[in-house]
PDB file of C-alpha atoms in Angstrom:
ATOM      1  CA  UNK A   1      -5.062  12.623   7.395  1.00 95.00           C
ATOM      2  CA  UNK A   2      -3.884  11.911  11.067  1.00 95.00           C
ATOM      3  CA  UNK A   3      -4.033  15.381  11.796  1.00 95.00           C
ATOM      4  CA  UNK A   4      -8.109  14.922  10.696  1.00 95.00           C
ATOM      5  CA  UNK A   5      -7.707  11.538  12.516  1.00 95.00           C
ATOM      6  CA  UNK A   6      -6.080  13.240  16.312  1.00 95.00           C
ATOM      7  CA  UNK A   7      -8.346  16.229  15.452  1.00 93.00           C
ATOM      8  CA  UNK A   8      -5.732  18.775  15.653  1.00 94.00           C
ATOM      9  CA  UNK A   9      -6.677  21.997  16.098  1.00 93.00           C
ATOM     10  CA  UNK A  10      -6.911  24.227  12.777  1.00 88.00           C
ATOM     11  CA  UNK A  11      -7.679  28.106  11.571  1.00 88.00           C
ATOM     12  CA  UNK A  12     -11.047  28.429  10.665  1.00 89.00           C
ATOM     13  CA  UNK A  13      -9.753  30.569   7.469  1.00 92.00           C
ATOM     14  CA  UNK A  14      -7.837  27.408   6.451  1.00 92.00           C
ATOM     15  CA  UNK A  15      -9.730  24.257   4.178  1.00 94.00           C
ATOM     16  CA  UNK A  16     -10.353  21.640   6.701  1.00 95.00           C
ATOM     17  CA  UNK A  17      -7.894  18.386   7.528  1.00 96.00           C
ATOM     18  CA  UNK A  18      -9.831  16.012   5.695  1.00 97.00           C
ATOM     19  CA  UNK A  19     -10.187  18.457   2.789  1.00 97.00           C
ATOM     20  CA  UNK A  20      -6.957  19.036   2.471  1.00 96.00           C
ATOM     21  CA  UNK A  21      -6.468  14.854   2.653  1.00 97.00           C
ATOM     22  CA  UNK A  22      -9.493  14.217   0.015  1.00 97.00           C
ATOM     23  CA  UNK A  23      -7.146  17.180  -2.413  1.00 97.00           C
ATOM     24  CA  UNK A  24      -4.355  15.219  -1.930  1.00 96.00           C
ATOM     25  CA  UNK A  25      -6.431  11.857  -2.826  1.00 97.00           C
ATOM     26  CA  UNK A  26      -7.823  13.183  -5.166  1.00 97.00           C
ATOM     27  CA  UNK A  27      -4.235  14.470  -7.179  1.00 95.00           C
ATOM     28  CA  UNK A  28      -2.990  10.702  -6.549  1.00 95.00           C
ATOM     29  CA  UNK A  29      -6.413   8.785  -7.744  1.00 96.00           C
ATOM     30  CA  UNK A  30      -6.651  11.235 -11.083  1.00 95.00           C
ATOM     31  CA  UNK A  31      -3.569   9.584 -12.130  1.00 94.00           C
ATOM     32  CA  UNK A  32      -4.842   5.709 -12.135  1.00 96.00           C
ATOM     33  CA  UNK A  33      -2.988   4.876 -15.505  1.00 93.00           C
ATOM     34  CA  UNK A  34      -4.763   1.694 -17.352  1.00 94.00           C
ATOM     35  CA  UNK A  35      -2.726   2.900 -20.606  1.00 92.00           C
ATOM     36  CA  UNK A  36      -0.252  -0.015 -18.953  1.00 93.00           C
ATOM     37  CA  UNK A  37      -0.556  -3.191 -16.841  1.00 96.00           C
ATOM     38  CA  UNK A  38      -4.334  -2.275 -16.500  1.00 96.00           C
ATOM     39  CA  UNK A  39      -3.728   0.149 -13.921  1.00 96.00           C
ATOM     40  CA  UNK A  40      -1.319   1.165 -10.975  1.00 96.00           C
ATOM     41  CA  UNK A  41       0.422   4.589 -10.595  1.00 94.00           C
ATOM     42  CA  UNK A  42       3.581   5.501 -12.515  1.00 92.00           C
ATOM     43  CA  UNK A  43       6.698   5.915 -10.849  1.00 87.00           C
ATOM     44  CA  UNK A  44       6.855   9.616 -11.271  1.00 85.00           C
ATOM     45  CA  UNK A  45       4.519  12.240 -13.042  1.00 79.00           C
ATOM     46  CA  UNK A  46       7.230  13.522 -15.381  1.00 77.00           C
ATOM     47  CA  UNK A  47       6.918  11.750 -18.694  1.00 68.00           C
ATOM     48  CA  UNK A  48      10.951  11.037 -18.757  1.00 69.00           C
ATOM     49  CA  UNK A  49      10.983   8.971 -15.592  1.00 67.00           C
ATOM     50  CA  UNK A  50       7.878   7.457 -15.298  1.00 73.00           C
ATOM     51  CA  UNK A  51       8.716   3.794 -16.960  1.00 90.00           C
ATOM     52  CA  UNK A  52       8.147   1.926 -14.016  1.00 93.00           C
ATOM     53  CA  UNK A  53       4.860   0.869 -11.639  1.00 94.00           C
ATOM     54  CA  UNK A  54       6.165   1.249  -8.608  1.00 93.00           C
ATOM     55  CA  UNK A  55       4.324  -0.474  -5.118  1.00 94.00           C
ATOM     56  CA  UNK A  56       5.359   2.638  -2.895  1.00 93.00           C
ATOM     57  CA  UNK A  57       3.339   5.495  -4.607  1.00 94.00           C
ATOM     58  CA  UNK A  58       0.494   3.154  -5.269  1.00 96.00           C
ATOM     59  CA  UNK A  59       0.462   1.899  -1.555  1.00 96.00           C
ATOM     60  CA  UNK A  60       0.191   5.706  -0.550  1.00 96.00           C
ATOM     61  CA  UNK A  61      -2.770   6.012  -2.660  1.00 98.00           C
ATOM     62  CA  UNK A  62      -3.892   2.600  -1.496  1.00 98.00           C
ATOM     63  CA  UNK A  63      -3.309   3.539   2.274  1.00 98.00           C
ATOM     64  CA  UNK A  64      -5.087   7.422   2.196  1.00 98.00           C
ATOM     65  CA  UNK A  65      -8.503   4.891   0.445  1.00 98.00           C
ATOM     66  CA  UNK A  66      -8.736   2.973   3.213  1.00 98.00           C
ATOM     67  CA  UNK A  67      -7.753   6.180   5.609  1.00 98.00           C
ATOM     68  CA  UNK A  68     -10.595   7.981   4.603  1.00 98.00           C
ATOM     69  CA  UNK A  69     -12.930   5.153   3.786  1.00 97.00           C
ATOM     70  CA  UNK A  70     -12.826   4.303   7.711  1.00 95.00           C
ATOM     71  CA  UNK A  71     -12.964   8.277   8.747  1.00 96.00           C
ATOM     72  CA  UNK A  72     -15.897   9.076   6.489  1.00 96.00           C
ATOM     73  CA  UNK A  73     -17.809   5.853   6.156  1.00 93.00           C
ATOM     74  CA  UNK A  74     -17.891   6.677   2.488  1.00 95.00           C
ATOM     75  CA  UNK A  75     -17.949   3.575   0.217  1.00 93.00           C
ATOM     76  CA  UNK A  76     -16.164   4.947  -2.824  1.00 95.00           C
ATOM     77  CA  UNK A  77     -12.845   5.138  -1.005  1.00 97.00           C
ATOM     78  CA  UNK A  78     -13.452   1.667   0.445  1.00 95.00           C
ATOM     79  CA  UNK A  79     -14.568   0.590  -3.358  1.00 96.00           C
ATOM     80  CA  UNK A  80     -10.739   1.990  -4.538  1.00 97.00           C
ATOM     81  CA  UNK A  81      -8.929   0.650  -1.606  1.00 97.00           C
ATOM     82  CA  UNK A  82     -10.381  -2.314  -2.683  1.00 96.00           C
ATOM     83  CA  UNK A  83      -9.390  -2.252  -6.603  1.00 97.00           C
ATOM     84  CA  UNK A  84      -5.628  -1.069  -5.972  1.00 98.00           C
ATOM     85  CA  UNK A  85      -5.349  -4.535  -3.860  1.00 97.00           C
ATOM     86  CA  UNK A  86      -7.047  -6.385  -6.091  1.00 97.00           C
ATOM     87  CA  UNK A  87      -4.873  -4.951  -9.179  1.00 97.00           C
ATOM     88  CA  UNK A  88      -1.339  -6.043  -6.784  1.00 96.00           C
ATOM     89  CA  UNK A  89      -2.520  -9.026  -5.943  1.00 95.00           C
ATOM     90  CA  UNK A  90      -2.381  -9.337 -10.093  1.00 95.00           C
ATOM     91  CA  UNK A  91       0.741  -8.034 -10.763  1.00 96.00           C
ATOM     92  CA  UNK A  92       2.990  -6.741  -7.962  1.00 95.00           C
ATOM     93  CA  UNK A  93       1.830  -8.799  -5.078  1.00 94.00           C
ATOM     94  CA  UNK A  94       2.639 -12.368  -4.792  1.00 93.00           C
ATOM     95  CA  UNK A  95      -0.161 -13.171  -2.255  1.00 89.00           C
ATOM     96  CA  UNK A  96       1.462 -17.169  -2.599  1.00 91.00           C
ATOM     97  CA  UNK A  97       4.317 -16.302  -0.313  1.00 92.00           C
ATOM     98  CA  UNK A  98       3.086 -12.176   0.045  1.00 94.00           C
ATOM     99  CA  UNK A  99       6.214 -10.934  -2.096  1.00 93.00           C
ATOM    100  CA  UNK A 100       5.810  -7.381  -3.138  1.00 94.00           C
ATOM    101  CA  UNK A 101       7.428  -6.845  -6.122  1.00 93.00           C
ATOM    102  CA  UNK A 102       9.684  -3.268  -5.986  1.00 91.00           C
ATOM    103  CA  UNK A 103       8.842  -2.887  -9.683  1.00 93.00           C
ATOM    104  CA  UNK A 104       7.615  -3.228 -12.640  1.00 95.00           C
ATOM    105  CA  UNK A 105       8.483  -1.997 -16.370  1.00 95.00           C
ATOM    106  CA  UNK A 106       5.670  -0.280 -18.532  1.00 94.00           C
ATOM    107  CA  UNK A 107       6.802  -1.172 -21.769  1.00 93.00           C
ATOM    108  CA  UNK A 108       6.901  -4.961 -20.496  1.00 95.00           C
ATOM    109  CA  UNK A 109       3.588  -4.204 -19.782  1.00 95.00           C
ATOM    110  CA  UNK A 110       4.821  -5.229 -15.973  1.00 95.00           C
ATOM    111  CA  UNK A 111       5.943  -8.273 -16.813  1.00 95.00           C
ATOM    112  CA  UNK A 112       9.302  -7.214 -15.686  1.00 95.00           C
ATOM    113  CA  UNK A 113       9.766  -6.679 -12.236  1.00 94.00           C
ATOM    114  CA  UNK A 114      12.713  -6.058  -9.747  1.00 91.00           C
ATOM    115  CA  UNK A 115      11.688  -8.496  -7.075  1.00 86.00           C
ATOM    116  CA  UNK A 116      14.108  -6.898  -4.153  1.00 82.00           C
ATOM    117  CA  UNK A 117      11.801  -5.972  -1.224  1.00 78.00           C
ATOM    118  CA  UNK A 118      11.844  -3.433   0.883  1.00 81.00           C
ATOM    119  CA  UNK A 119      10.083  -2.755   4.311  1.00 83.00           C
ATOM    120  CA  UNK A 120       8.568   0.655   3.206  1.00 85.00           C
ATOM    121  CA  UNK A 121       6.684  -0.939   0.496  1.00 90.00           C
ATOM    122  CA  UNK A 122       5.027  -3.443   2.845  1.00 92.00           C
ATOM    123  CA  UNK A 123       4.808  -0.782   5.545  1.00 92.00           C
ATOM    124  CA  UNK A 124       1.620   1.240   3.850  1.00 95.00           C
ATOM    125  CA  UNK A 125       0.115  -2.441   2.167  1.00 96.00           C
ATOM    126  CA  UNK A 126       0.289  -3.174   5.802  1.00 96.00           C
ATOM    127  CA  UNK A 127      -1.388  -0.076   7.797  1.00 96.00           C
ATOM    128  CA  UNK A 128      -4.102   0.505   4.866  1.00 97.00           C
ATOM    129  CA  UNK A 129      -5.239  -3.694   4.881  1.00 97.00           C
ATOM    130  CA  UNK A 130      -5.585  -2.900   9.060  1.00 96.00           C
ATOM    131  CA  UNK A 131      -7.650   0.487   7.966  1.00 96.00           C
ATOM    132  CA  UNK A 132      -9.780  -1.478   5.969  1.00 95.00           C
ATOM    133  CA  UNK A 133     -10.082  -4.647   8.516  1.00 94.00           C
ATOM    134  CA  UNK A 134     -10.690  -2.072  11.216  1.00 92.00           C
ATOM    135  CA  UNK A 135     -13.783  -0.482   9.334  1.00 91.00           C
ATOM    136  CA  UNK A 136     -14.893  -3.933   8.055  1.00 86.00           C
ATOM    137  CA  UNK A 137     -15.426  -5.255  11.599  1.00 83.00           C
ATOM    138  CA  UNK A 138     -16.879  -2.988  12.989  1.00 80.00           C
ATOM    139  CA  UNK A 139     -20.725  -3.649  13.262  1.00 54.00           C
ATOM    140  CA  UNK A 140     -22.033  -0.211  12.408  1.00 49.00           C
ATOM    141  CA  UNK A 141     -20.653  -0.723   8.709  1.00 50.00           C
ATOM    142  CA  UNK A 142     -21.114  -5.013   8.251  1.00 54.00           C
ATOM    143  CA  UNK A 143     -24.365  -6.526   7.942  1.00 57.00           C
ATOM    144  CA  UNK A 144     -25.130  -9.240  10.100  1.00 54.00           C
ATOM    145  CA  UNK A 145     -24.307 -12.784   8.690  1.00 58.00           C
ATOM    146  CA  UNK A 146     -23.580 -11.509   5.374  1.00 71.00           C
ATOM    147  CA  UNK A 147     -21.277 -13.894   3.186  1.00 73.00           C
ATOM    148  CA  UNK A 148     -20.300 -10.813   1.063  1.00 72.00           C
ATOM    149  CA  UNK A 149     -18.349  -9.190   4.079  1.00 74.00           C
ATOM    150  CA  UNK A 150     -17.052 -12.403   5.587  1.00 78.00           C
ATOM    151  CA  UNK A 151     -15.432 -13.115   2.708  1.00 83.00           C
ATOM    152  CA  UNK A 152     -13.906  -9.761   2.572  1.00 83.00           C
ATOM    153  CA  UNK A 153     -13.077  -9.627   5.890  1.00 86.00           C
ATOM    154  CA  UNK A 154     -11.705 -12.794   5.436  1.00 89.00           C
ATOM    155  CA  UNK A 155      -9.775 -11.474   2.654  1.00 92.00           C
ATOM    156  CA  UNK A 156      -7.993  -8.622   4.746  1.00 94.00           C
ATOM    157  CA  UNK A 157      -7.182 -10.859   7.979  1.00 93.00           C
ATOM    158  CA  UNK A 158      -5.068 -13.284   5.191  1.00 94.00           C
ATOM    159  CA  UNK A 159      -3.626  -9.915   3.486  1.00 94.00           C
ATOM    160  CA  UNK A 160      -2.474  -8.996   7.242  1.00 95.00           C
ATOM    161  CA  UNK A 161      -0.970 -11.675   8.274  1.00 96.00           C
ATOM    162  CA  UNK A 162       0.694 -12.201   5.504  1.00 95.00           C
ATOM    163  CA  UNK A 163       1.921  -9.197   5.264  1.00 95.00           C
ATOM    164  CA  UNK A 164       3.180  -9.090   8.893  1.00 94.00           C
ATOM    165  CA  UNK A 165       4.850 -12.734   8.065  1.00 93.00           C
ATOM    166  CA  UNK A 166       6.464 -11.828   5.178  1.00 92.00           C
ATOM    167  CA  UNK A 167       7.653  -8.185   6.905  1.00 89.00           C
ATOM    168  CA  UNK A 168       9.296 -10.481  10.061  1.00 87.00           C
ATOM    169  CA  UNK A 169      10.715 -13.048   7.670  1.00 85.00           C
ATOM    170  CA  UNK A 170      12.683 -10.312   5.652  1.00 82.00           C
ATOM    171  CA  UNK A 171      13.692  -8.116   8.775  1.00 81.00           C
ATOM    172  CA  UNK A 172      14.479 -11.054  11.114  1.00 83.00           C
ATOM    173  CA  UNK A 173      16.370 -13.571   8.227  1.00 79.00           C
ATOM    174  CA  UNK A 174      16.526 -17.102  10.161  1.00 81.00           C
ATOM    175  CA  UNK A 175      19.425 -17.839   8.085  1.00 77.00           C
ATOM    176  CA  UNK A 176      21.286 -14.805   9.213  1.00 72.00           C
ATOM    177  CA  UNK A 177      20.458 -15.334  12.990  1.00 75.00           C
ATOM    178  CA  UNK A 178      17.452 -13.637  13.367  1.00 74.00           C
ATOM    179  CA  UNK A 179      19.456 -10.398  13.683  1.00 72.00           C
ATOM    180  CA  UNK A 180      17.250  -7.273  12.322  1.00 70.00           C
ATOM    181  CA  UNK A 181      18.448  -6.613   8.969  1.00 66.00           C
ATOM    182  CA  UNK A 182      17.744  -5.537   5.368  1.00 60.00           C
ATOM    183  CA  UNK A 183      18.869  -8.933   3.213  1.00 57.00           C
ATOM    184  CA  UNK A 184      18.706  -6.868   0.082  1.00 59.00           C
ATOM    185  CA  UNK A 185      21.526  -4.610   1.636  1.00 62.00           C
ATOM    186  CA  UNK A 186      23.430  -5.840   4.656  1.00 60.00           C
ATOM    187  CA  UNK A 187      24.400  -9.821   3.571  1.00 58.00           C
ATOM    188  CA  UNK A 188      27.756  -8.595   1.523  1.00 57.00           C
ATOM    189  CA  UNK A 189      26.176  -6.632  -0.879  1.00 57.00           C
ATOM    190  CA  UNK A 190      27.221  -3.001  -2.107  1.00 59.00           C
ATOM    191  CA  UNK A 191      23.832  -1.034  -2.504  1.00 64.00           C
ATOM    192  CA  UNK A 192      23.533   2.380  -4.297  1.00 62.00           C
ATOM    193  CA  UNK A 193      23.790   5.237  -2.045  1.00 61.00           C
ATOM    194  CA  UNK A 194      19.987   5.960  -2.386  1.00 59.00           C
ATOM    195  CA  UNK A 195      19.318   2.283  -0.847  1.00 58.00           C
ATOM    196  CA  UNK A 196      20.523   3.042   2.316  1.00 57.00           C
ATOM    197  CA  UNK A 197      17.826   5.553   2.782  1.00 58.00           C
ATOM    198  CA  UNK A 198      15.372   2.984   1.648  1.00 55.00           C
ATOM    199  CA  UNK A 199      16.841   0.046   4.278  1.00 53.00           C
ATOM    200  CA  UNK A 200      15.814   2.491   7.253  1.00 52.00           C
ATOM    201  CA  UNK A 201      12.060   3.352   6.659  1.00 48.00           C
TER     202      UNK A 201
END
C-alpha cells in the first residue's frame, strides 16, 4: 500500500500496487470469523493455534480499510474500517481509559483476555483512526453541516487522542520517571524470549 501511496515505479507486466494491496485485503477480510465473539480475526489460520482474537492481525486488517478507503475514495473499505472499530471498542478496546486488550480466548467467547499492552498493537489502531480522520475531513468526501459525519469525525479525533494518550502513558510510565520503557517487560519482570521482540516495535 505505501508503495501505491509514494507511487513507486512498477513493471507494466506486474498487477498494479493497489491490486496487489486490495489481494492482500481481500485474503485478511475473507477471514472475518463471527463463529466467535461476533467477529474479529483469529490469531492464526491454522486450526491448532488459532484459539485466540488477537488486536495485532485485526489492526492490520483494520489499518489496510482505512488505507485504501482514503486512496480510492471507495466507501466499502471505509464501511469495514468502520465495523472492525466498532467490534474493539466491544470487546478488545477499552475506549474508558483506551486499553487494548492483547487477547482474547475463543472458547470464552472473548471474555478472557490477557490485558498486557503492547505498543505494536496501538501502533496500527493508531495510523488507521488518522487514515480515516484524514479522509473524513477532507471536504471533497464530507457533506457540509452534516451531523452524520461530525459525529464520526468526532468519533475518530476521541479514538486518536486516546490512543496517542494511552501510547505516551505506557511508554513514558510517570511512576517510573518518565524514562521510555515497556512496563509489561522492563519493571523487574522476566518476559519470554519472544516478548522482547514485541517491546521494540
Amino acid at each position: 500500500m505505501t508503495a501505491a501511496e509514494l507511487e513507486f515505479s512498477q513493471a507494466s507486466s506486474m498487477p498494479s500496487w493497489l491490486t496487489l494491496a486490495d489481494n492482500v485485503f481481500n485474503e485478511q477480510a475473507k477471514r472475518w470469523d463471527t463463529s466467535s465473539c461476533d467477529g474479529g480475526l483469529r490469531w492464526q489460520i491454522r486450526p491448532r493455534n488459532s484459539g485466540l482474537k488477537m488486536p495485532l492481525p485485526i489492526g492490520e486488517l483494520f489499518q489496510s480499510s482505512a488505507r485504501l478507503a482514503r486512496y480510492t475514495g471507495n466507501q466499502t473499505y471505509a464501511d469495514l474500517a468502520d465495523k472492525i472499530w466498532d467490534w474493539n471498542a466491544d470487546t478488545l478496546l477499552d475506549i474508558k481509559d483506551w486499553i487494548l486488550a492483547d487477547a482474547a480466548k475463543v472458547h470464552s467467547d472473548c471474555e478472557d483476555r490477557s490485558m498486557l499492552s503492547w505498543p505494536h498493537n496501538y501502533s496500527v489502531y493508531f495510523s488507521g483512526a488518522a487514515y480515516i480522520y484524514k479522509r473524513m475531513i477532507n471536504t471533497s468526501t464530507r457533506k457540509k453541516n452534516n451531523d452524520a459525519d461530525k459525529c464520526q469525525e468526532t468519533k475518530w479525533e476521541s479514538g486518536l487522542d486516546g490512543l496517542r494518550n494511552r501510547t505516551f502513558h505506557m511508554l513514558f510510565p510517570e511512576k517510573y520517571g518518565g524514562m521510555i520503557m515497556s512496563e509489561a517487560c522492563e519493571h523487574g519482570t522476566l518476559c519470554p524470549q519472544r516478548w522482547t521482540g514485541w517491546c521494540q516495535s
